[in-house]
Amino acid sequence: MLHAQLTEFACPALTVAGSDTIRTVAARMTQAAGRAALVLDASGNLQGVVTDMDLRTRVLAAGLEPTTPVGDIMTSQPLVVDASETASAALLLMARRNIRHILVRLADGSFGIVSAFDLLRQYDYNAAWLIGDIHVAADVATLSRLSQHLPSALVRMVQNGTPAHDIAHSLSLVGQEIVHRLLTLAENRFGEPPIPYAFIVAGSMGRHEQTIHTDQDNAMILDDSFVAELHDGYFQQVAHFVSDGLAACGYVYCPGNIMASNPQWRQPLHVWREYFRQWIDTPEPQALVNATIFFDLRCTYGDDSLWLRLRDDLLGRSRNSSLFQRLLAENAQTFQPPLNFWGGLASERNANGEKVIDLKKRGVVPVIDLARVYALAHGLPPVNTVERLQALAEAGALNRADVGELLEALEVISRLRLQHQARQVLAGVKPDNALPLASLSALERNHLKGACKVVARLQQGMFRVYRSGG
């Protein structure tokens, strides 16, 4: 990011008059959450700059009266650079002059301001910083801009050797915080909700297993006091605001329209209970498709008790339905590890003729499906795959040694997937899940093959357990 031009980093600068009092300027800086302000003369010409450091060292430490004109403490003739200057050059200038802020002359002749902190944070923008900034984002445009840091955050975590499980969890928390902030902004715009509701995320975000950006899967559980004529107009507005906001942040609209903006997935609790009753008690092919999405739910905003009541109901039903368990296990055979008849890695050709393996469909999905089948069959509440497997081991539903091997296999597959996506980000290519076999070292190929054999063995074991109804 440090090779980028300053125009990408410059923020609009707060402007004050030299005759304004220090107290007035400090209050305006606080209100604008700014660390500096430009001081202009009566004709709008730049006189100087005042920073939060000036307020500490030249006012508080010096015992200066807050009624003093800010022009008395400003830095005259501040350093100004052109917006086409690079971030790295600006940092070098600030280091040489021992300053923390630099003014940027924009194309329209106005000034922006950049701090060394901002530039360094852009260079090392981690998930924690992102979540903090997302939490206070003022609008969708700001959220969209912040979400653009996700690919570089992924690259840094991969380069730092962060475990794949932790990377996915961090990226999911960023996505979850975007959803939370969008809902806060929606309520600020449309008013307080007329009845309690829970906003639910599903799929990879629900499992805390996201990579960079995925499509959005979400829903609303409304309180049973819901009356469509009185309440649905409000929730429709909120749902569309959130869905459009997520799309602006790179989370594309769900191709299957599984979003709260679809009235089918914006229903009171008793309707959701009936959905799950039908899916579990009288399962059909579509019910099994829904199971891969709606059995991996997480409440990210609103009245969590609505979701917890639904969850307890569905777990009780899934635990007691041997037919549902058997069909779910059969459906989990759709995606199998990429092994050929001789135990080697099986690949397919991409559009460029390269031999590739889809590490999502044929790598992590078989483990996700396996953990889901066992967890639902035993009525266990975790939705994250690692947590499901650990809970299954604790409950004695799976052998601890098998779970240990499966967790190691999942980490190997997930790490190779994320490393592949990080390389694509650095190359300026849209990330995908198709890992070229040629990119693997001999050691990586052996590790992947061993991981796939573990998954295949335990997948077949699951099928044998539930083939006859558990």
Coordinates of C-alpha atoms in Angstrom, one line a residue:
M1 CA 0.0 0.0 0.0
L2 CA 2.9 2.4 0.6
H3 CA 3.5 2.8 -3.2
A4 CA 0.0 4.2 -3.5
Q5 CA -0.5 7.9 -4.1
L6 CA -1.6 10.1 -1.2
T7 CA -4.9 10.9 -2.9
E8 CA -6.0 7.5 -1.7
F9 CA -5.3 8.4 2.0
A10 CA -6.1 12.1 2.3
C11 CA -9.1 12.9 4.5
P12 CA -11.0 16.1 4.3
A13 CA -9.5 18.6 6.7
L14 CA -11.4 20.5 9.4
T15 CA -10.9 24.2 8.8
V16 CA -10.9 26.9 11.5
A17 CA -10.1 30.6 11.7
G18 CA -7.0 31.9 13.4
S19 CA -9.2 34.0 15.7
D20 CA -11.2 31.0 16.9
T21 CA -10.4 30.2 20.5
I22 CA -8.5 27.1 21.5
R23 CA -11.6 25.8 23.4
T24 CA -13.7 26.2 20.2
V25 CA -11.2 24.4 18.0
A26 CA -10.7 21.6 20.5
A27 CA -14.5 21.1 20.6
R28 CA -14.8 21.0 16.9
M29 CA -11.9 18.6 16.5
T30 CA -13.5 16.3 19.1
Q31 CA -16.9 16.5 17.4
A32 CA -15.2 15.6 14.0
A33 CA -13.0 12.9 15.6
G34 CA -10.1 14.7 14.0
R35 CA -6.5 14.9 15.1
A36 CA -5.7 18.1 13.3
A37 CA -7.3 21.3 11.8
L38 CA -6.2 23.8 9.1
V39 CA -6.1 27.4 10.1
L40 CA -7.3 29.8 7.3
D41 CA -7.3 33.5 7.1
A42 CA -10.4 35.6 6.2
S43 CA -9.7 35.1 2.4
G44 CA -9.5 31.3 2.8
N45 CA -5.8 31.1 2.5
L46 CA -3.8 28.6 4.5
Q47 CA -2.1 30.1 7.6
G48 CA -1.1 27.0 9.5
V49 CA -2.1 23.8 11.1
V50 CA -3.0 22.8 14.7
T51 CA -2.8 19.2 15.9
D52 CA -3.9 17.3 19.1
M53 CA -0.2 17.3 20.0
D54 CA -0.2 21.1 19.9
L55 CA -3.2 21.1 22.3
R56 CA -1.2 19.0 24.7
T57 CA 2.2 20.5 24.5
R58 CA 1.5 24.2 23.7
V59 CA -1.7 24.6 25.7
L60 CA -2.2 22.1 28.6
A61 CA 1.5 21.6 29.4
A62 CA 2.1 25.3 29.1
G63 CA -0.9 26.3 31.1
L64 CA -2.3 28.5 28.3
E65 CA -5.8 29.9 28.7
P66 CA -8.4 28.1 26.5
T67 CA -9.7 31.5 25.3
T68 CA -6.4 32.1 23.5
P69 CA -6.7 32.4 19.7
V70 CA -5.7 29.2 18.0
G71 CA -3.5 31.2 15.7
D72 CA -1.1 31.7 18.6
I73 CA -0.3 28.0 18.9
M74 CA -0.6 26.9 15.2
T75 CA 2.4 25.7 13.2
S76 CA 2.9 28.3 10.5
Q77 CA 4.0 27.3 7.0
P78 CA 3.1 23.6 7.4
L79 CA 4.5 21.0 5.0
V80 CA 2.3 20.6 2.0
V81 CA 2.8 17.9 -0.7
D82 CA 1.0 17.1 -3.9
A83 CA -1.6 14.4 -3.9
S84 CA 0.3 12.5 -6.5
E85 CA 3.2 11.9 -4.0
T86 CA 3.5 8.3 -2.8
A87 CA 2.7 7.3 0.8
S88 CA 6.3 6.0 1.3
A89 CA 7.8 9.4 0.2
A90 CA 5.4 11.2 2.6
L91 CA 6.4 9.0 5.5
L92 CA 10.1 9.7 4.7
L93 CA 9.4 13.4 4.8
M94 CA 7.6 13.2 8.1
A95 CA 10.4 11.1 9.6
R96 CA 13.0 13.6 8.5
R97 CA 11.1 16.6 9.9
N98 CA 9.9 14.8 13.0
I99 CA 6.2 15.6 12.3
R100 CA 3.1 13.4 12.5
H101 CA 0.8 15.1 9.9
I102 CA 1.2 16.2 6.4
L103 CA -1.1 18.4 4.2
V104 CA -2.0 17.2 0.8
R105 CA -2.9 19.6 -2.0
L106 CA -5.8 18.0 -3.9
A107 CA -6.6 18.4 -7.6
D108 CA -9.3 21.0 -6.9
G109 CA -6.9 23.2 -4.9
S110 CA -8.3 22.3 -1.5
F111 CA -6.3 20.5 1.2
G112 CA -6.6 17.1 2.7
I113 CA -4.6 15.8 5.7
V114 CA -2.8 12.6 6.3
S115 CA -1.2 11.3 9.5
A116 CA 1.8 9.0 9.8
F117 CA -0.4 6.7 11.9
D118 CA -3.0 6.5 9.1
L119 CA -0.3 5.6 6.6
L120 CA 1.4 3.0 8.8
R121 CA -2.0 1.5 9.6
Q122 CA -2.8 1.1 5.9
Y123 CA 0.5 -0.7 5.5
D124 CA -0.4 -3.1 8.4
Y125 CA -4.2 -3.0 8.5
N126 CA -5.2 -6.0 10.6
A127 CA -8.6 -7.4 11.4
A128 CA -8.7 -5.8 14.8
W129 CA -8.1 -2.3 13.4
L130 CA -10.7 -3.0 10.7
I131 CA -13.3 -4.0 13.2
G132 CA -12.7 -0.9 15.3
D133 CA -13.1 1.4 12.3
I134 CA -16.1 -0.5 11.0
H135 CA -17.8 -0.1 14.4
V136 CA -17.8 3.7 14.1
A137 CA -18.2 4.0 10.3
A138 CA -20.6 6.8 9.5
D139 CA -22.1 5.4 6.2
V140 CA -22.1 2.7 3.6
A141 CA -19.5 4.4 1.5
T142 CA -17.0 4.2 4.5
L143 CA -17.9 0.6 5.1
S144 CA -17.3 -0.2 1.4
R145 CA -13.9 1.5 1.6
L146 CA -12.9 -0.3 4.7
S147 CA -13.9 -3.7 3.3
Q148 CA -11.4 -3.2 0.5
H149 CA -8.6 -3.9 3.1
L150 CA -9.8 -7.5 3.6
P151 CA -7.6 -9.0 0.8
S152 CA -4.4 -7.4 2.2
A153 CA -5.4 -8.4 5.7
L154 CA -5.6 -12.0 4.5
V155 CA -2.2 -11.8 2.8
R156 CA -0.5 -10.5 6.0
M157 CA -2.1 -13.2 8.2
V158 CA -1.0 -15.9 5.7
Q159 CA 2.6 -14.4 5.6
N160 CA 2.7 -14.2 9.4
G161 CA 1.9 -17.9 9.6
T162 CA -1.5 -17.4 11.3
P163 CA -3.4 -20.7 11.6
A164 CA -6.0 -21.1 8.9
H165 CA -8.8 -21.5 11.5
D166 CA -7.8 -18.2 13.1
I167 CA -7.6 -16.4 9.7
A168 CA -11.1 -17.5 8.8
H169 CA -12.4 -16.6 12.2
S170 CA -10.9 -13.1 11.9
L171 CA -12.3 -12.5 8.4
S172 CA -15.7 -13.7 9.6
L173 CA -15.7 -11.3 12.5
V174 CA -15.0 -8.4 10.1
G175 CA -18.0 -9.5 8.0
Q176 CA -20.1 -9.9 11.0
E177 CA -19.2 -6.4 12.2
I178 CA -20.1 -5.0 8.8
V179 CA -23.5 -6.6 9.2
H180 CA -23.9 -5.2 12.7
R181 CA -22.9 -1.7 11.6
L182 CA -25.3 -1.8 8.7
L183 CA -28.2 -2.7 11.0
T184 CA -27.2 0.1 13.3
L185 CA -27.2 2.6 10.4
A186 CA -30.5 1.2 9.2
E187 CA -32.2 1.7 12.6
N188 CA -30.7 5.2 12.7
R189 CA -32.4 5.9 9.3
F190 CA -35.7 4.0 9.7
G191 CA -36.2 4.3 13.4
E192 CA -36.4 1.7 16.3
P193 CA -37.9 -1.7 15.3
P194 CA -41.6 -1.9 16.1
I195 CA -41.2 -5.4 17.5
P196 CA -38.2 -7.6 18.6
Y197 CA -36.2 -9.4 15.9
A198 CA -33.0 -11.3 15.4
F199 CA -30.8 -10.9 12.3
I200 CA -29.3 -14.2 11.4
V201 CA -26.2 -14.9 9.2
A202 CA -25.8 -18.3 7.7
G203 CA -23.2 -20.3 5.7
S204 CA -19.5 -19.6 6.1
M205 CA -20.2 -16.3 8.0
G206 CA -22.5 -18.2 10.4
R207 CA -19.7 -20.9 10.9
H208 CA -17.0 -18.2 11.2
E209 CA -15.2 -19.8 8.3
Q210 CA -15.1 -17.0 5.7
T211 CA -12.2 -16.4 3.4
I212 CA -12.1 -12.9 1.7
H213 CA -15.6 -12.2 0.3
T214 CA -18.4 -14.6 -0.3
D215 CA -22.0 -14.3 -1.2
Q216 CA -24.4 -13.2 1.5
D217 CA -26.7 -15.7 3.3
N218 CA -28.9 -14.1 5.9
A219 CA -32.4 -14.0 7.4
M220 CA -34.6 -12.4 10.0
I221 CA -36.5 -14.1 12.8
L222 CA -39.4 -11.8 13.9
D223 CA -41.2 -11.9 17.2
D224 CA -44.5 -13.7 17.0
S225 CA -46.4 -10.5 17.6
F226 CA -45.5 -9.7 14.0
V227 CA -48.5 -8.3 11.9
A228 CA -47.5 -8.0 8.3
E229 CA -49.7 -5.0 7.6
L230 CA -48.2 -3.1 10.5
H231 CA -44.6 -4.2 10.6
D232 CA -43.3 -5.7 7.4
G233 CA -42.8 -2.4 5.7
Y234 CA -40.2 -1.5 8.3
F235 CA -38.4 -4.8 8.2
Q236 CA -38.4 -4.8 4.4
Q237 CA -36.6 -1.5 4.4
V238 CA -34.0 -2.6 6.9
A239 CA -33.4 -5.9 5.1
H240 CA -32.9 -4.2 1.7
F241 CA -30.6 -1.6 3.2
V242 CA -28.4 -4.3 4.8
S243 CA -28.4 -6.5 1.7
D244 CA -27.5 -3.6 -0.6
G245 CA -24.9 -2.4 1.9
L246 CA -23.3 -5.9 2.0
A247 CA -23.2 -5.9 -1.8
A248 CA -21.4 -2.5 -1.8
C249 CA -18.9 -4.1 0.6
G250 CA -18.1 -7.0 -1.8
Y251 CA -20.5 -9.6 -0.3
V252 CA -22.4 -10.4 -3.5
Y253 CA -26.2 -11.1 -3.5
C254 CA -27.0 -14.7 -2.8
P255 CA -27.7 -16.5 -6.2
G256 CA -30.4 -18.5 -4.4
N257 CA -31.9 -15.4 -2.9
I258 CA -31.4 -16.6 0.6
M259 CA -31.4 -13.1 2.1
A260 CA -33.7 -11.3 4.6
S261 CA -34.8 -9.1 1.7
N262 CA -36.7 -12.1 0.4
P263 CA -40.0 -12.3 2.4
Q264 CA -39.6 -16.1 2.6
W265 CA -36.7 -15.6 4.9
R266 CA -38.1 -12.8 6.9
Q267 CA -40.7 -14.5 9.1
P268 CA -42.0 -14.7 12.7
L269 CA -40.6 -17.4 15.0
H270 CA -43.6 -19.8 14.6
V271 CA -43.1 -19.8 10.8
W272 CA -39.4 -20.7 11.2
R273 CA -40.3 -23.5 13.5
E274 CA -42.7 -24.9 10.9
Y275 CA -39.9 -24.6 8.2
F276 CA -37.6 -26.7 10.3
R277 CA -40.3 -29.2 11.2
Q278 CA -40.9 -29.8 7.5
W279 CA -37.2 -29.9 6.6
I280 CA -36.5 -32.5 9.3
D281 CA -39.6 -34.6 9.7
T282 CA -40.5 -34.8 6.0
P283 CA -37.1 -34.2 4.2
E284 CA -37.1 -33.6 0.5
P285 CA -34.1 -32.8 -1.8
Q286 CA -34.6 -29.0 -1.3
A287 CA -34.7 -29.6 2.5
L288 CA -31.3 -31.1 2.3
V289 CA -30.0 -28.1 0.3
N290 CA -31.5 -25.8 3.0
A291 CA -29.9 -27.9 5.7
T292 CA -26.4 -27.0 4.4
I293 CA -27.3 -23.3 4.9
F294 CA -29.9 -22.9 7.6
F295 CA -28.3 -25.4 10.0
D296 CA -25.3 -23.2 10.2
L297 CA -26.9 -20.1 11.7
R298 CA -25.6 -17.4 14.0
C299 CA -27.5 -14.4 15.5
T300 CA -25.4 -11.3 14.8
Y301 CA -27.8 -8.6 15.9
G302 CA -31.1 -8.1 17.8
D303 CA -32.9 -10.4 20.2
D304 CA -30.7 -13.5 20.5
S305 CA -33.5 -15.4 22.5
L306 CA -35.5 -15.7 19.3
W307 CA -32.7 -17.7 17.7
L308 CA -31.9 -19.7 20.8
R309 CA -35.5 -20.9 21.1
L310 CA -35.5 -21.9 17.4
R311 CA -32.1 -23.6 17.8
D312 CA -33.2 -25.7 20.7
D313 CA -36.3 -26.8 18.8
L314 CA -34.5 -27.8 15.6
L315 CA -31.7 -29.6 17.5
G316 CA -34.3 -31.7 19.4
R317 CA -36.0 -32.6 16.1
S318 CA -32.7 -33.5 14.2
R319 CA -31.5 -35.6 17.1
N320 CA -34.7 -37.7 17.0
S321 CA -35.1 -38.1 13.2
S322 CA -33.1 -41.1 11.9
L323 CA -34.6 -40.5 8.4
F324 CA -33.2 -37.0 8.3
Q325 CA -29.8 -38.1 9.6
R326 CA -29.6 -40.8 6.9
L327 CA -30.6 -38.5 4.0
L328 CA -28.3 -35.8 5.3
A329 CA -25.4 -38.3 5.4
E330 CA -26.2 -39.4 1.8
N331 CA -26.3 -35.8 0.7
A332 CA -22.9 -35.3 2.3
Q333 CA -21.4 -37.7 -0.2
T334 CA -22.0 -35.1 -3.0
F335 CA -18.5 -33.7 -2.5
Q336 CA -15.7 -36.2 -1.9
P337 CA -12.0 -35.7 -1.4
P338 CA -9.9 -35.5 -4.6
L339 CA -8.5 -39.0 -4.6
N340 CA -8.3 -41.4 -7.6
F341 CA -8.6 -45.2 -7.6
W342 CA -4.9 -45.6 -6.8
G343 CA -5.0 -43.2 -3.9
G344 CA -3.3 -40.3 -5.7
L345 CA -4.7 -36.8 -6.1
A346 CA -7.4 -36.4 -8.7
S347 CA -7.5 -33.1 -10.5
E348 CA -9.5 -31.4 -13.2
R349 CA -8.6 -28.9 -15.9
N350 CA -9.3 -25.2 -15.6
A351 CA -9.9 -22.9 -18.6
N352 CA -6.2 -22.5 -19.1
G353 CA -5.7 -26.3 -19.2
E354 CA -4.0 -26.4 -15.8
K355 CA -4.5 -29.3 -13.5
V356 CA -6.4 -27.9 -10.4
I357 CA -8.2 -29.1 -7.3
D358 CA -11.2 -27.2 -5.9
L359 CA -10.1 -27.0 -2.3
K360 CA -13.5 -25.7 -1.3
K361 CA -15.9 -28.3 -2.8
R362 CA -13.5 -31.2 -2.6
G363 CA -11.4 -30.1 0.4
V364 CA -13.1 -28.2 3.2
V365 CA -16.8 -28.9 2.3
P366 CA -16.5 -32.7 3.0
V367 CA -15.2 -31.9 6.5
I368 CA -17.9 -29.2 7.0
D369 CA -20.6 -31.7 5.9
L370 CA -19.3 -34.5 8.1
A371 CA -19.2 -32.3 11.2
R372 CA -22.7 -31.0 10.5
V373 CA -24.2 -34.5 10.1
Y374 CA -22.7 -35.8 13.4
A375 CA -23.5 -32.6 15.3
L376 CA -27.1 -32.5 14.2
A377 CA -27.5 -36.2 14.9
H378 CA -26.3 -35.7 18.5
G379 CA -28.1 -32.4 19.1
L380 CA -24.9 -30.4 19.6
P381 CA -25.2 -26.6 19.3
P382 CA -21.8 -25.4 17.9
V383 CA -21.8 -24.4 14.2
N384 CA -18.1 -23.7 13.6
T385 CA -16.6 -26.9 12.1
V386 CA -13.7 -27.1 14.5
E387 CA -15.9 -26.5 17.5
R388 CA -18.4 -29.1 16.2
L389 CA -15.6 -31.7 16.0
Q390 CA -14.3 -30.9 19.4
A391 CA -17.8 -31.1 20.9
L392 CA -18.3 -34.5 19.2
A393 CA -15.0 -35.7 20.8
E394 CA -16.1 -34.4 24.2
A395 CA -19.5 -36.1 23.9
G396 CA -17.9 -39.4 22.8
A397 CA -19.7 -39.3 19.5
L398 CA -16.4 -39.5 17.6
N399 CA -13.1 -41.1 18.6
R400 CA -10.7 -38.4 19.9
A401 CA -7.8 -39.7 17.8
D402 CA -10.0 -39.5 14.6
V403 CA -11.0 -36.0 15.5
G404 CA -7.4 -35.0 16.1
E405 CA -6.4 -36.4 12.6
L406 CA -9.4 -34.7 11.0
L407 CA -8.6 -31.3 12.6
E408 CA -5.0 -31.6 11.3
A409 CA -6.3 -32.5 7.9
L410 CA -8.7 -29.6 7.8
E411 CA -5.9 -27.2 8.8
V412 CA -3.6 -28.5 6.0
I413 CA -6.3 -28.2 3.3
S414 CA -7.5 -24.8 4.6
R415 CA -3.9 -23.4 4.8
L416 CA -3.2 -24.4 1.2
R417 CA -6.4 -22.8 0.1
L418 CA -5.6 -19.5 1.9
Q419 CA -2.0 -19.5 0.7
H420 CA -3.3 -19.9 -2.9
Q421 CA -5.7 -17.0 -2.4
A422 CA -3.0 -14.8 -0.9
R423 CA -0.8 -15.5 -3.9
Q424 CA -3.6 -14.5 -6.2
V425 CA -4.2 -11.3 -4.3
L426 CA -0.6 -10.3 -4.6
A427 CA -0.7 -11.1 -8.3
G428 CA -3.8 -8.9 -8.8
V429 CA -6.0 -11.9 -9.6
K430 CA -9.5 -12.5 -8.3
P431 CA -9.1 -15.2 -5.6
D432 CA -10.7 -18.6 -6.2
N433 CA -10.5 -22.1 -4.7
A434 CA -8.9 -23.8 -7.7
L435 CA -5.4 -24.7 -6.5
P436 CA -3.0 -25.6 -9.4
L437 CA -1.2 -28.8 -8.7
A438 CA 1.9 -27.4 -10.3
S439 CA 2.1 -24.8 -7.5
L440 CA 2.6 -27.5 -4.8
S441 CA 6.0 -28.7 -3.6
A442 CA 6.5 -32.4 -3.2
L443 CA 6.1 -32.0 0.5
E444 CA 2.9 -30.0 0.2
R445 CA 1.5 -32.6 -2.3
N446 CA 2.2 -35.4 0.2
H447 CA 0.6 -33.4 3.0
L448 CA -2.5 -32.7 0.9
K449 CA -2.8 -36.3 -0.2
G450 CA -2.5 -37.5 3.4
A451 CA -5.1 -35.0 4.6
C452 CA -7.5 -36.1 1.9
K453 CA -7.1 -39.8 2.8
V454 CA -8.1 -39.0 6.4
V455 CA -11.2 -37.1 5.3
A456 CA -12.2 -39.9 2.9
R457 CA -11.8 -42.5 5.6
L458 CA -13.9 -40.7 8.1
Q459 CA -16.5 -39.6 5.4
Q460 CA -17.0 -43.3 4.5
G461 CA -17.3 -44.1 8.2
M462 CA -20.0 -41.5 8.6
F463 CA -21.9 -42.9 5.7
R464 CA -21.8 -46.5 7.2
V465 CA -23.0 -45.2 10.5
Y466 CA -26.1 -43.4 9.1
R467 CA -26.8 -45.6 6.1
S468 CA -29.3 -47.6 8.1
G469 CA -30.6 -44.7 10.1
G470 CA -27.9 -44.2 12.7

